[in-house]
Coordinates of C-alpha atoms in Angstrom, one line a residue:
S1 CA 117.9 82.5 90.2
F2 CA 115.6 82.8 87.2
G3 CA 115.6 85.0 84.2
L4 CA 113.2 87.9 84.1
I5 CA 111.1 88.7 81.1
S6 CA 108.5 91.5 80.6
A7 CA 105.2 90.5 79.1
T8 CA 105.7 93.2 76.5
D9 CA 108.9 91.5 75.4
A10 CA 107.2 88.1 75.2
L11 CA 104.4 89.3 73.1
L12 CA 103.6 87.3 69.9
G13 CA 103.8 89.4 66.7
S14 CA 100.4 90.8 65.8
S15 CA 98.8 90.7 69.2
S16 CA 100.0 94.1 70.3
T17 CA 97.3 96.0 68.5
K18 CA 94.2 94.4 70.1
Y19 CA 95.0 93.7 73.7
S20 CA 97.3 94.9 76.5
A21 CA 99.8 92.1 77.1
L22 CA 101.2 93.8 80.1
D23 CA 98.2 92.8 82.2
C24 CA 99.2 89.1 81.7
Q25 CA 95.5 88.0 81.4
R26 CA 95.7 86.2 78.0
P27 CA 98.4 83.5 77.7
E28 CA 97.7 83.1 74.0
L29 CA 99.2 86.6 73.4
L30 CA 102.6 85.6 74.9
N31 CA 105.4 83.4 73.4
K32 CA 105.6 80.3 75.6
R33 CA 109.2 79.6 74.5
K34 CA 110.4 83.0 75.8
V35 CA 108.5 82.8 79.1
Q36 CA 109.1 79.1 80.0
G37 CA 111.3 78.7 83.1
K38 CA 111.5 82.5 83.7
I39 CA 109.8 85.0 86.0
L40 CA 107.1 86.9 84.0
L41 CA 107.0 90.6 84.7
C42 CA 103.5 92.1 84.4
G43 CA 102.1 95.5 84.9
Y44 CA 99.2 96.6 87.2
S45 CA 96.8 98.8 85.3
F46 CA 93.4 100.3 85.9
N47 CA 92.0 97.0 84.5
Y48 CA 92.7 95.4 87.9
I49 CA 90.6 98.1 89.7
S50 CA 87.8 97.9 87.2
G51 CA 87.7 94.1 87.6
T52 CA 88.6 93.1 84.1
A53 CA 92.0 91.8 85.2
S54 CA 93.0 89.8 88.3
I55 CA 96.1 88.6 90.1
K56 CA 94.6 85.1 90.0
K57 CA 94.5 85.2 86.2
V58 CA 98.1 86.4 86.1
S59 CA 99.0 83.3 88.1
Q60 CA 97.0 81.0 85.7
T61 CA 98.7 82.7 82.7
A62 CA 102.2 82.3 84.1
K63 CA 101.6 78.7 85.0
S64 CA 100.1 77.8 81.6
L65 CA 103.2 79.3 79.9
G66 CA 105.6 77.3 82.1
A67 CA 106.9 80.4 84.0
A68 CA 108.7 79.8 87.2
G69 CA 106.7 82.6 88.8
F70 CA 105.5 86.2 88.2
V71 CA 105.9 89.7 89.4
V72 CA 103.0 92.3 89.1
A73 CA 104.5 95.8 89.4
V74 CA 102.4 98.8 90.1
E75 CA 103.7 101.7 88.0
D76 CA 101.0 104.3 88.8
S77 CA 99.0 104.7 92.0
Y78 CA 95.2 104.9 91.6
P79 CA 93.0 106.5 94.2
G80 CA 91.1 104.0 96.3
T81 CA 93.2 101.1 95.3
K82 CA 93.1 98.2 97.8
F83 CA 95.5 95.4 97.4
D84 CA 94.0 92.2 98.8
P85 CA 96.0 89.0 99.3
V86 CA 95.1 86.4 96.7
P87 CA 95.9 82.7 96.7
V88 CA 98.1 81.7 93.8
N89 CA 99.4 78.3 92.6
I90 CA 102.9 79.4 91.6
P91 CA 105.4 81.9 93.2
G92 CA 104.3 85.4 92.7
I93 CA 104.6 88.9 94.1
L94 CA 102.7 92.2 93.8
I95 CA 105.0 95.2 94.2
T96 CA 102.8 98.1 95.4
D97 CA 105.6 100.6 96.0
V98 CA 105.9 102.7 92.8
S99 CA 109.5 103.6 93.6
K100 CA 110.5 100.0 93.9
T101 CA 108.7 99.2 90.7
K102 CA 110.7 101.9 89.0
D103 CA 113.9 100.4 90.3
L104 CA 112.9 97.0 89.0
I105 CA 112.0 98.3 85.6
D106 CA 115.2 100.3 85.4
Y107 CA 117.2 97.2 86.2
Y108 CA 115.3 95.1 83.7
N109 CA 115.7 97.7 80.9
S110 CA 119.5 98.1 81.6
S111 CA 119.9 94.3 81.5
T112 CA 118.0 93.7 78.3
T113 CA 119.7 94.0 74.9
R114 CA 117.6 95.5 72.1
D115 CA 118.0 95.8 68.4
W116 CA 117.7 99.1 66.4
A117 CA 113.9 98.8 66.4
G118 CA 113.7 98.4 70.1
R119 CA 112.9 94.6 70.1
A120 CA 114.5 92.6 72.9
T121 CA 117.2 90.3 71.6
A122 CA 118.8 89.1 74.9
F123 CA 117.6 89.0 78.5
Q124 CA 120.2 89.2 81.3
A125 CA 118.1 90.3 84.2
T126 CA 117.8 87.7 86.9
V127 CA 115.6 87.4 90.0
G128 CA 115.3 84.9 92.8
I129 CA 112.5 83.3 94.7
A130 CA 112.9 83.7 98.5
D131 CA 111.2 82.0 101.5
G132 CA 107.8 83.8 101.1
L133 CA 105.7 85.8 103.5
A134 CA 107.2 87.0 106.8
P135 CA 105.4 89.0 109.4
T136 CA 106.3 92.6 110.0
L137 CA 106.3 93.3 113.7
F138 CA 105.9 96.7 115.4
N139 CA 106.4 97.8 119.0
S140 CA 103.0 99.5 119.2
A141 CA 99.7 97.8 120.1
P142 CA 97.5 96.8 117.1
Q143 CA 94.5 98.9 116.3
V144 CA 91.1 98.0 114.8
A145 CA 90.9 99.2 111.2
L146 CA 88.7 102.3 110.8
F147 CA 86.3 100.5 108.4
S148 CA 85.9 97.5 110.8
S149 CA 82.7 96.8 112.7
R150 CA 83.2 98.4 116.1
G151 CA 80.1 97.4 117.9
P152 CA 76.7 99.0 118.6
D153 CA 76.2 102.7 117.9
V154 CA 74.3 103.8 120.9
K155 CA 72.5 106.5 119.1
D156 CA 71.4 106.6 115.4
F157 CA 71.1 109.6 113.2
S158 CA 67.8 110.7 114.9
F159 CA 69.6 110.4 118.3
Q160 CA 67.4 107.4 119.2
D161 CA 68.7 104.3 120.7
A162 CA 70.1 102.2 117.8
D163 CA 69.1 98.6 117.4
V164 CA 72.2 97.1 115.9
L165 CA 74.1 93.9 116.4
K166 CA 77.6 94.1 118.0
P167 CA 80.5 91.8 117.1
D168 CA 81.2 89.1 119.6
I169 CA 84.8 88.9 118.4
L170 CA 86.9 91.8 117.4
A171 CA 90.4 91.5 116.1
P172 CA 92.7 94.2 114.9
G173 CA 94.3 93.9 111.5
N174 CA 93.8 94.2 107.8
L175 CA 94.4 91.8 105.0
I176 CA 94.7 88.9 107.4
W177 CA 95.5 85.5 105.8
S178 CA 93.0 82.9 106.8
A179 CA 91.4 79.8 105.4
W180 CA 88.5 79.6 102.9
A181 CA 86.3 76.9 101.6
P182 CA 87.3 75.6 98.1
N183 CA 83.7 75.9 97.0
G184 CA 83.4 79.5 98.0
T185 CA 81.8 81.6 95.2
D186 CA 81.4 85.0 96.8
E187 CA 84.8 86.3 95.5
A188 CA 86.1 85.2 92.1
N189 CA 89.8 85.3 93.3
Y190 CA 89.1 82.7 96.0
A191 CA 86.8 80.3 94.0
G192 CA 88.3 76.8 93.9

């Protein structure tokens, strides 16, 4: 078990006016003594969708502050949001279910003692780190994702024979964990 601390409660004094600490993108905004050895609770904002925030940076922030791990909780659903798996170097989880996020935040708030001004004075919320990823198995056959390459289109928009390549291997699935080269640079989350 580890203590749980919200990034907003770990904020250093004057930082709150310039940046959103809840994204957990800037370790210099957070109090290392408060975060060290705990699980850092971060929020998922539109900054992740716009590309100005990333799960990888949350991982780096948590590690640099000495956190035992991190939780990124999605409080609002944004249209077109796609949650891709990202390699991280400390235990972490992204909670995409808004109702589960609400339960976690309610638990955190009910376990945190605050003074008359609303500042956190004691943190009693605890969380654990489990075994990690486990497959979810279904009784139905897998399907190829709608956006996947499905092979040649016999006719193009002019109803002429299309001259397109087909995939030689087609596998159903979405967000499939695989291997990547450490020197890959096409996606910032996977670089290194």
